[in-house]
């Protein structure tokens, strides 16, 4: 049996999804399996589950925000990734960016687009819900931004993002980053260790192969 490919449900508006994205390549090398990236709309998930962003849930609670920062620093050290640069325009409306992710899949430039969108959100942060700024940023990363933005307005593309988001909620998701290994759900960047372990446990043994 082949090992189950882990799924990564993401929205560019989540800095923790960005950190997960940075950590994933090394995990893929260790487990020998590529993650499947699934674009979802975090705002849609929040609306469906009555959830709120960490900026709201951490506000006014003594010690919680401080622990969240410690947890992030541990993650950065463990996975040897660069910290994100806080986007000064946060929260950024990611509806068009996530629709364009679906368009990029259809146009065969998904991986390049994901790298560029995350970069311009959390490495060299910009106001990516401004169409002109986003187009300029994506074009500078070698993408045909106008073509992608035009396709992002097609009903098929909009419908696919809605479907991804609704299916995520139906499977138990309530935020981003969310990971699935088969039917097992994991939430939050810290759970990448559990994701890696579960995929490795699914590796067939020699006994399974009759050897």
PDB file of C-alpha atoms in Angstrom:
ATOM      1  CA  UNK A   1       0.000   0.000   0.000  1.00  0.00           C
ATOM      2  CA  UNK A   2       1.315   3.463  -0.811  1.00  0.00           C
ATOM      3  CA  UNK A   3       1.633   5.884   2.040  1.00  0.00           C
ATOM      4  CA  UNK A   4      -1.205   8.361   2.348  1.00  0.00           C
ATOM      5  CA  UNK A   5      -0.342  11.795   0.974  1.00  0.00           C
ATOM      6  CA  UNK A   6      -0.970  14.395   3.689  1.00  0.00           C
ATOM      7  CA  UNK A   7      -3.201  17.331   2.797  1.00  0.00           C
ATOM      8  CA  UNK A   8      -2.463  20.924   3.751  1.00  0.00           C
ATOM      9  CA  UNK A   9      -5.539  23.162   3.882  1.00  0.00           C
ATOM     10  CA  UNK A  10      -4.317  26.735   3.750  1.00  0.00           C
ATOM     11  CA  UNK A  11      -5.194  30.388   3.350  1.00  0.00           C
ATOM     12  CA  UNK A  12      -2.530  32.998   2.571  1.00  0.00           C
ATOM     13  CA  UNK A  13      -3.923  35.196   5.331  1.00  0.00           C
ATOM     14  CA  UNK A  14      -2.567  32.895   8.050  1.00  0.00           C
ATOM     15  CA  UNK A  15       1.023  33.494   9.184  1.00  0.00           C
ATOM     16  CA  UNK A  16       1.010  30.020  10.721  1.00  0.00           C
ATOM     17  CA  UNK A  17       0.095  28.559   7.334  1.00  0.00           C
ATOM     18  CA  UNK A  18       3.125  30.390   5.933  1.00  0.00           C
ATOM     19  CA  UNK A  19       5.420  28.892   8.583  1.00  0.00           C
ATOM     20  CA  UNK A  20       3.946  25.458   7.835  1.00  0.00           C
ATOM     21  CA  UNK A  21       4.645  25.996   4.142  1.00  0.00           C
ATOM     22  CA  UNK A  22       8.295  26.720   4.958  1.00  0.00           C
ATOM     23  CA  UNK A  23       8.585  23.569   7.072  1.00  0.00           C
ATOM     24  CA  UNK A  24       6.884  21.192   4.631  1.00  0.00           C
ATOM     25  CA  UNK A  25       9.714  20.668   2.069  1.00  0.00           C
ATOM     26  CA  UNK A  26      12.053  19.113   4.649  1.00  0.00           C
ATOM     27  CA  UNK A  27       9.230  16.912   5.931  1.00  0.00           C
ATOM     28  CA  UNK A  28       8.484  15.773   2.365  1.00  0.00           C
ATOM     29  CA  UNK A  29      12.095  14.717   1.967  1.00  0.00           C
ATOM     30  CA  UNK A  30      12.014  12.721   5.189  1.00  0.00           C
ATOM     31  CA  UNK A  31       8.725  10.948   4.475  1.00  0.00           C
ATOM     32  CA  UNK A  32       9.153  10.556   0.720  1.00  0.00           C
ATOM     33  CA  UNK A  33       5.649  11.872   0.022  1.00  0.00           C
ATOM     34  CA  UNK A  34       4.485  15.226  -1.329  1.00  0.00           C
ATOM     35  CA  UNK A  35       1.838  17.201   0.533  1.00  0.00           C
ATOM     36  CA  UNK A  36      -1.322  18.024  -1.353  1.00  0.00           C
ATOM     37  CA  UNK A  37      -2.015  21.755  -1.017  1.00  0.00           C
ATOM     38  CA  UNK A  38      -5.736  22.559  -0.806  1.00  0.00           C
ATOM     39  CA  UNK A  39      -6.758  26.246  -1.066  1.00  0.00           C
ATOM     40  CA  UNK A  40      -9.608  27.178   1.266  1.00  0.00           C
ATOM     41  CA  UNK A  41     -11.135  30.499   2.334  1.00  0.00           C
ATOM     42  CA  UNK A  42     -10.419  31.081   6.004  1.00  0.00           C
ATOM     43  CA  UNK A  43     -13.111  33.731   6.294  1.00  0.00           C
ATOM     44  CA  UNK A  44     -15.658  31.226   5.012  1.00  0.00           C
ATOM     45  CA  UNK A  45     -14.525  28.629   7.526  1.00  0.00           C
ATOM     46  CA  UNK A  46     -14.721  31.160  10.363  1.00  0.00           C
ATOM     47  CA  UNK A  47     -18.243  32.125   9.322  1.00  0.00           C
ATOM     48  CA  UNK A  48     -19.388  28.499   9.109  1.00  0.00           C
ATOM     49  CA  UNK A  49     -17.871  27.485  12.454  1.00  0.00           C
ATOM     50  CA  UNK A  50     -18.335  30.728  14.438  1.00  0.00           C
ATOM     51  CA  UNK A  51     -14.558  30.846  14.903  1.00  0.00           C
ATOM     52  CA  UNK A  52     -12.380  33.969  15.157  1.00  0.00           C
ATOM     53  CA  UNK A  53      -8.813  34.841  14.270  1.00  0.00           C
ATOM     54  CA  UNK A  54      -6.005  34.602  16.875  1.00  0.00           C
ATOM     55  CA  UNK A  55      -5.834  38.412  16.837  1.00  0.00           C
ATOM     56  CA  UNK A  56      -9.276  38.346  18.453  1.00  0.00           C
ATOM     57  CA  UNK A  57      -9.012  35.183  20.543  1.00  0.00           C
ATOM     58  CA  UNK A  58      -5.693  36.221  22.113  1.00  0.00           C
ATOM     59  CA  UNK A  59      -6.787  39.764  22.887  1.00  0.00           C
ATOM     60  CA  UNK A  60      -7.172  40.639  26.542  1.00  0.00           C
ATOM     61  CA  UNK A  61      -6.153  37.225  27.906  1.00  0.00           C
ATOM     62  CA  UNK A  62      -3.196  37.431  30.260  1.00  0.00           C
ATOM     63  CA  UNK A  63      -0.201  35.259  29.217  1.00  0.00           C
ATOM     64  CA  UNK A  64      -1.912  33.663  26.194  1.00  0.00           C
ATOM     65  CA  UNK A  65      -0.388  35.938  23.545  1.00  0.00           C
ATOM     66  CA  UNK A  66       3.022  35.597  25.189  1.00  0.00           C
ATOM     67  CA  UNK A  67       2.806  31.802  25.125  1.00  0.00           C
ATOM     68  CA  UNK A  68       1.715  31.887  21.490  1.00  0.00           C
ATOM     69  CA  UNK A  69       4.929  33.794  20.707  1.00  0.00           C
ATOM     70  CA  UNK A  70       7.051  31.285  22.628  1.00  0.00           C
ATOM     71  CA  UNK A  71       5.353  28.442  20.779  1.00  0.00           C
ATOM     72  CA  UNK A  72       6.112  30.126  17.440  1.00  0.00           C
ATOM     73  CA  UNK A  73       9.771  30.607  18.393  1.00  0.00           C
ATOM     74  CA  UNK A  74      10.026  26.914  19.276  1.00  0.00           C
ATOM     75  CA  UNK A  75       8.531  25.984  15.909  1.00  0.00           C
ATOM     76  CA  UNK A  76      10.977  28.218  14.030  1.00  0.00           C
ATOM     77  CA  UNK A  77      13.925  26.675  15.875  1.00  0.00           C
ATOM     78  CA  UNK A  78      12.685  23.071  15.505  1.00  0.00           C
ATOM     79  CA  UNK A  79      11.969  23.270  11.794  1.00  0.00           C
ATOM     80  CA  UNK A  80      14.805  25.701  10.991  1.00  0.00           C
ATOM     81  CA  UNK A  81      12.628  28.188   9.134  1.00  0.00           C
ATOM     82  CA  UNK A  82      12.697  31.969   8.972  1.00  0.00           C
ATOM     83  CA  UNK A  83      10.175  33.897  11.056  1.00  0.00           C
ATOM     84  CA  UNK A  84       7.492  35.747   9.170  1.00  0.00           C
ATOM     85  CA  UNK A  85       7.474  39.524   8.873  1.00  0.00           C
ATOM     86  CA  UNK A  86       4.208  40.801  10.300  1.00  0.00           C
ATOM     87  CA  UNK A  87       2.091  42.241   7.520  1.00  0.00           C
ATOM     88  CA  UNK A  88       1.340  45.865   8.504  1.00  0.00           C
ATOM     89  CA  UNK A  89      -1.983  45.656   6.652  1.00  0.00           C
ATOM     90  CA  UNK A  90      -3.180  42.578   8.571  1.00  0.00           C
ATOM     91  CA  UNK A  91      -5.880  41.356   8.408  1.00  0.00           C
ATOM     92  CA  UNK A  92      -5.789  41.157   4.618  1.00  0.00           C
ATOM     93  CA  UNK A  93      -8.912  40.080   2.726  1.00  0.00           C
ATOM     94  CA  UNK A  94      -7.702  36.984   0.872  1.00  0.00           C
ATOM     95  CA  UNK A  95     -10.791  36.175  -1.213  1.00  0.00           C
ATOM     96  CA  UNK A  96      -9.209  37.163  -4.527  1.00  0.00           C
ATOM     97  CA  UNK A  97      -5.849  35.596  -3.625  1.00  0.00           C
ATOM     98  CA  UNK A  98      -7.498  32.269  -2.810  1.00  0.00           C
ATOM     99  CA  UNK A  99      -9.649  32.304  -5.943  1.00  0.00           C
ATOM    100  CA  UNK A 100      -6.491  33.013  -7.900  1.00  0.00           C
ATOM    101  CA  UNK A 101      -4.855  29.983  -6.266  1.00  0.00           C
ATOM    102  CA  UNK A 102      -7.567  27.841  -7.862  1.00  0.00           C
ATOM    103  CA  UNK A 103      -6.970  29.636 -11.167  1.00  0.00           C
ATOM    104  CA  UNK A 104      -3.238  28.947 -10.838  1.00  0.00           C
ATOM    105  CA  UNK A 105      -3.986  25.238 -10.427  1.00  0.00           C
ATOM    106  CA  UNK A 106      -5.947  25.262 -13.668  1.00  0.00           C
ATOM    107  CA  UNK A 107      -3.206  27.223 -15.430  1.00  0.00           C
ATOM    108  CA  UNK A 108      -0.438  24.868 -14.271  1.00  0.00           C
ATOM    109  CA  UNK A 109       1.457  27.469 -12.214  1.00  0.00           C
ATOM    110  CA  UNK A 110       0.151  26.568  -8.769  1.00  0.00           C
ATOM    111  CA  UNK A 111       3.454  25.946  -6.970  1.00  0.00           C
ATOM    112  CA  UNK A 112       4.996  29.132  -8.350  1.00  0.00           C
ATOM    113  CA  UNK A 113       1.912  31.107  -7.387  1.00  0.00           C
ATOM    114  CA  UNK A 114       1.828  29.719  -3.842  1.00  0.00           C
ATOM    115  CA  UNK A 115       5.477  30.673  -3.316  1.00  0.00           C
ATOM    116  CA  UNK A 116       4.869  34.169  -4.648  1.00  0.00           C
ATOM    117  CA  UNK A 117       1.651  34.836  -2.719  1.00  0.00           C
ATOM    118  CA  UNK A 118       3.112  33.677   0.594  1.00  0.00           C
ATOM    119  CA  UNK A 119       6.281  35.694  -0.083  1.00  0.00           C
ATOM    120  CA  UNK A 120       4.391  38.920  -0.680  1.00  0.00           C
ATOM    121  CA  UNK A 121       2.184  38.332   2.357  1.00  0.00           C
ATOM    122  CA  UNK A 122       4.764  37.289   4.950  1.00  0.00           C
ATOM    123  CA  UNK A 123       8.336  37.803   3.694  1.00  0.00           C
ATOM    124  CA  UNK A 124       8.085  41.171   1.927  1.00  0.00           C
ATOM    125  CA  UNK A 125       4.566  42.021   3.113  1.00  0.00           C
ATOM    126  CA  UNK A 126       2.261  44.128   0.996  1.00  0.00           C
ATOM    127  CA  UNK A 127      -1.412  45.066   0.945  1.00  0.00           C
ATOM    128  CA  UNK A 128      -2.330  42.046  -1.153  1.00  0.00           C
ATOM    129  CA  UNK A 129      -6.065  42.788  -1.157  1.00  0.00           C
ATOM    130  CA  UNK A 130      -5.326  45.836  -3.303  1.00  0.00           C
ATOM    131  CA  UNK A 131      -5.630  44.494  -6.886  1.00  0.00           C
ATOM    132  CA  UNK A 132      -3.020  46.866  -8.317  1.00  0.00           C
ATOM    133  CA  UNK A 133      -0.474  46.121  -5.614  1.00  0.00           C
ATOM    134  CA  UNK A 134      -1.112  42.374  -5.833  1.00  0.00           C
ATOM    135  CA  UNK A 135      -0.806  42.390  -9.634  1.00  0.00           C
ATOM    136  CA  UNK A 136       2.497  44.248  -9.487  1.00  0.00           C
ATOM    137  CA  UNK A 137       3.853  41.889  -6.796  1.00  0.00           C
ATOM    138  CA  UNK A 138       2.856  38.712  -8.630  1.00  0.00           C
ATOM    139  CA  UNK A 139       4.162  40.041 -11.934  1.00  0.00           C
ATOM    140  CA  UNK A 140       7.517  40.749 -10.282  1.00  0.00           C
ATOM    141  CA  UNK A 141       7.561  37.053  -9.320  1.00  0.00           C
ATOM    142  CA  UNK A 142       7.246  36.003 -12.948  1.00  0.00           C
ATOM    143  CA  UNK A 143       3.515  35.313 -13.070  1.00  0.00           C
ATOM    144  CA  UNK A 144       0.931  36.550 -15.553  1.00  0.00           C
ATOM    145  CA  UNK A 145      -1.120  38.272 -12.880  1.00  0.00           C
ATOM    146  CA  UNK A 146      -3.733  39.729 -15.201  1.00  0.00           C
ATOM    147  CA  UNK A 147      -4.420  36.366 -16.799  1.00  0.00           C
ATOM    148  CA  UNK A 148      -4.718  34.669 -13.415  1.00  0.00           C
ATOM    149  CA  UNK A 149      -6.934  37.417 -11.972  1.00  0.00           C
ATOM    150  CA  UNK A 150      -9.223  37.217 -14.978  1.00  0.00           C
ATOM    151  CA  UNK A 151      -9.583  33.453 -14.618  1.00  0.00           C
ATOM    152  CA  UNK A 152     -10.195  33.836 -10.893  1.00  0.00           C
ATOM    153  CA  UNK A 153     -13.513  35.513 -11.726  1.00  0.00           C
ATOM    154  CA  UNK A 154     -14.834  32.511 -13.644  1.00  0.00           C
ATOM    155  CA  UNK A 155     -17.794  30.720 -12.001  1.00  0.00           C
ATOM    156  CA  UNK A 156     -15.938  27.388 -12.129  1.00  0.00           C
ATOM    157  CA  UNK A 157     -13.065  28.843 -10.101  1.00  0.00           C
ATOM    158  CA  UNK A 158     -15.287  30.567  -7.566  1.00  0.00           C
ATOM    159  CA  UNK A 159     -17.319  27.397  -7.165  1.00  0.00           C
ATOM    160  CA  UNK A 160     -14.247  25.263  -6.580  1.00  0.00           C
ATOM    161  CA  UNK A 161     -13.037  27.491  -3.729  1.00  0.00           C
ATOM    162  CA  UNK A 162     -16.491  27.360  -2.149  1.00  0.00           C
ATOM    163  CA  UNK A 163     -16.517  23.575  -2.504  1.00  0.00           C
ATOM    164  CA  UNK A 164     -13.051  23.213  -0.960  1.00  0.00           C
ATOM    165  CA  UNK A 165     -14.106  25.383   1.974  1.00  0.00           C
ATOM    166  CA  UNK A 166     -17.427  23.609   2.558  1.00  0.00           C
ATOM    167  CA  UNK A 167     -15.783  20.189   2.362  1.00  0.00           C
ATOM    168  CA  UNK A 168     -13.129  21.295   4.858  1.00  0.00           C
ATOM    169  CA  UNK A 169     -15.805  22.294   7.370  1.00  0.00           C
ATOM    170  CA  UNK A 170     -17.700  19.061   6.750  1.00  0.00           C
ATOM    171  CA  UNK A 171     -14.529  17.118   7.562  1.00  0.00           C
ATOM    172  CA  UNK A 172     -14.061  19.016  10.834  1.00  0.00           C
ATOM    173  CA  UNK A 173     -11.863  21.986   9.945  1.00  0.00           C
ATOM    174  CA  UNK A 174     -12.306  25.252  11.822  1.00  0.00           C
ATOM    175  CA  UNK A 175      -9.159  27.181  10.895  1.00  0.00           C
ATOM    176  CA  UNK A 176      -5.840  27.224   9.044  1.00  0.00           C
ATOM    177  CA  UNK A 177      -3.429  25.535   8.890  1.00  0.00           C
ATOM    178  CA  UNK A 178      -5.326  22.256   8.950  1.00  0.00           C
ATOM    179  CA  UNK A 179      -3.830  18.933   7.869  1.00  0.00           C
ATOM    180  CA  UNK A 180      -5.392  15.607   6.999  1.00  0.00           C
ATOM    181  CA  UNK A 181      -3.766  12.197   6.782  1.00  0.00           C
ATOM    182  CA  UNK A 182      -6.563  10.063   5.425  1.00  0.00           C
ATOM    183  CA  UNK A 183      -9.494  10.867   7.704  1.00  0.00           C
ATOM    184  CA  UNK A 184      -7.308  11.999  10.613  1.00  0.00           C
ATOM    185  CA  UNK A 185      -7.347  15.772  11.126  1.00  0.00           C
ATOM    186  CA  UNK A 186      -4.596  17.855  12.696  1.00  0.00           C
ATOM    187  CA  UNK A 187      -4.869  21.577  13.446  1.00  0.00           C
ATOM    188  CA  UNK A 188      -2.067  24.071  13.837  1.00  0.00           C
ATOM    189  CA  UNK A 189       1.529  24.216  12.699  1.00  0.00           C
ATOM    190  CA  UNK A 190       2.778  22.371  15.790  1.00  0.00           C
ATOM    191  CA  UNK A 191       0.862  19.284  14.644  1.00  0.00           C
ATOM    192  CA  UNK A 192       3.204  18.822  11.683  1.00  0.00           C
ATOM    193  CA  UNK A 193       5.246  16.492  13.895  1.00  0.00           C
ATOM    194  CA  UNK A 194       2.191  14.281  14.335  1.00  0.00           C
ATOM    195  CA  UNK A 195       1.449  14.449  10.612  1.00  0.00           C
ATOM    196  CA  UNK A 196       4.974  13.310   9.796  1.00  0.00           C
ATOM    197  CA  UNK A 197       4.814  10.454  12.290  1.00  0.00           C
ATOM    198  CA  UNK A 198       1.458   9.233  11.013  1.00  0.00           C
ATOM    199  CA  UNK A 199       2.634   9.165   7.394  1.00  0.00           C
ATOM    200  CA  UNK A 200       5.748   7.253   8.387  1.00  0.00           C
ATOM    201  CA  UNK A 201       3.645   4.754  10.343  1.00  0.00           C
ATOM    202  CA  UNK A 202       1.613   4.127   7.202  1.00  0.00           C
ATOM    203  CA  UNK A 203       4.722   2.961   5.357  1.00  0.00           C
ATOM    204  CA  UNK A 204       4.319  -0.716   4.370  1.00  0.00           C
ATOM    205  CA  UNK A 205       6.692  -3.117   6.063  1.00  0.00           C
ATOM    206  CA  UNK A 206       8.561  -5.901   4.302  1.00  0.00           C
ATOM    207  CA  UNK A 207       6.050  -8.292   5.862  1.00  0.00           C
ATOM    208  CA  UNK A 208       3.228  -6.432   4.150  1.00  0.00           C
ATOM    209  CA  UNK A 209       4.976  -7.029   0.837  1.00  0.00           C
ATOM    210  CA  UNK A 210       5.360 -10.738   1.500  1.00  0.00           C
ATOM    211  CA  UNK A 211       9.126 -10.465   1.852  1.00  0.00           C
TER     212      UNK A 211
END
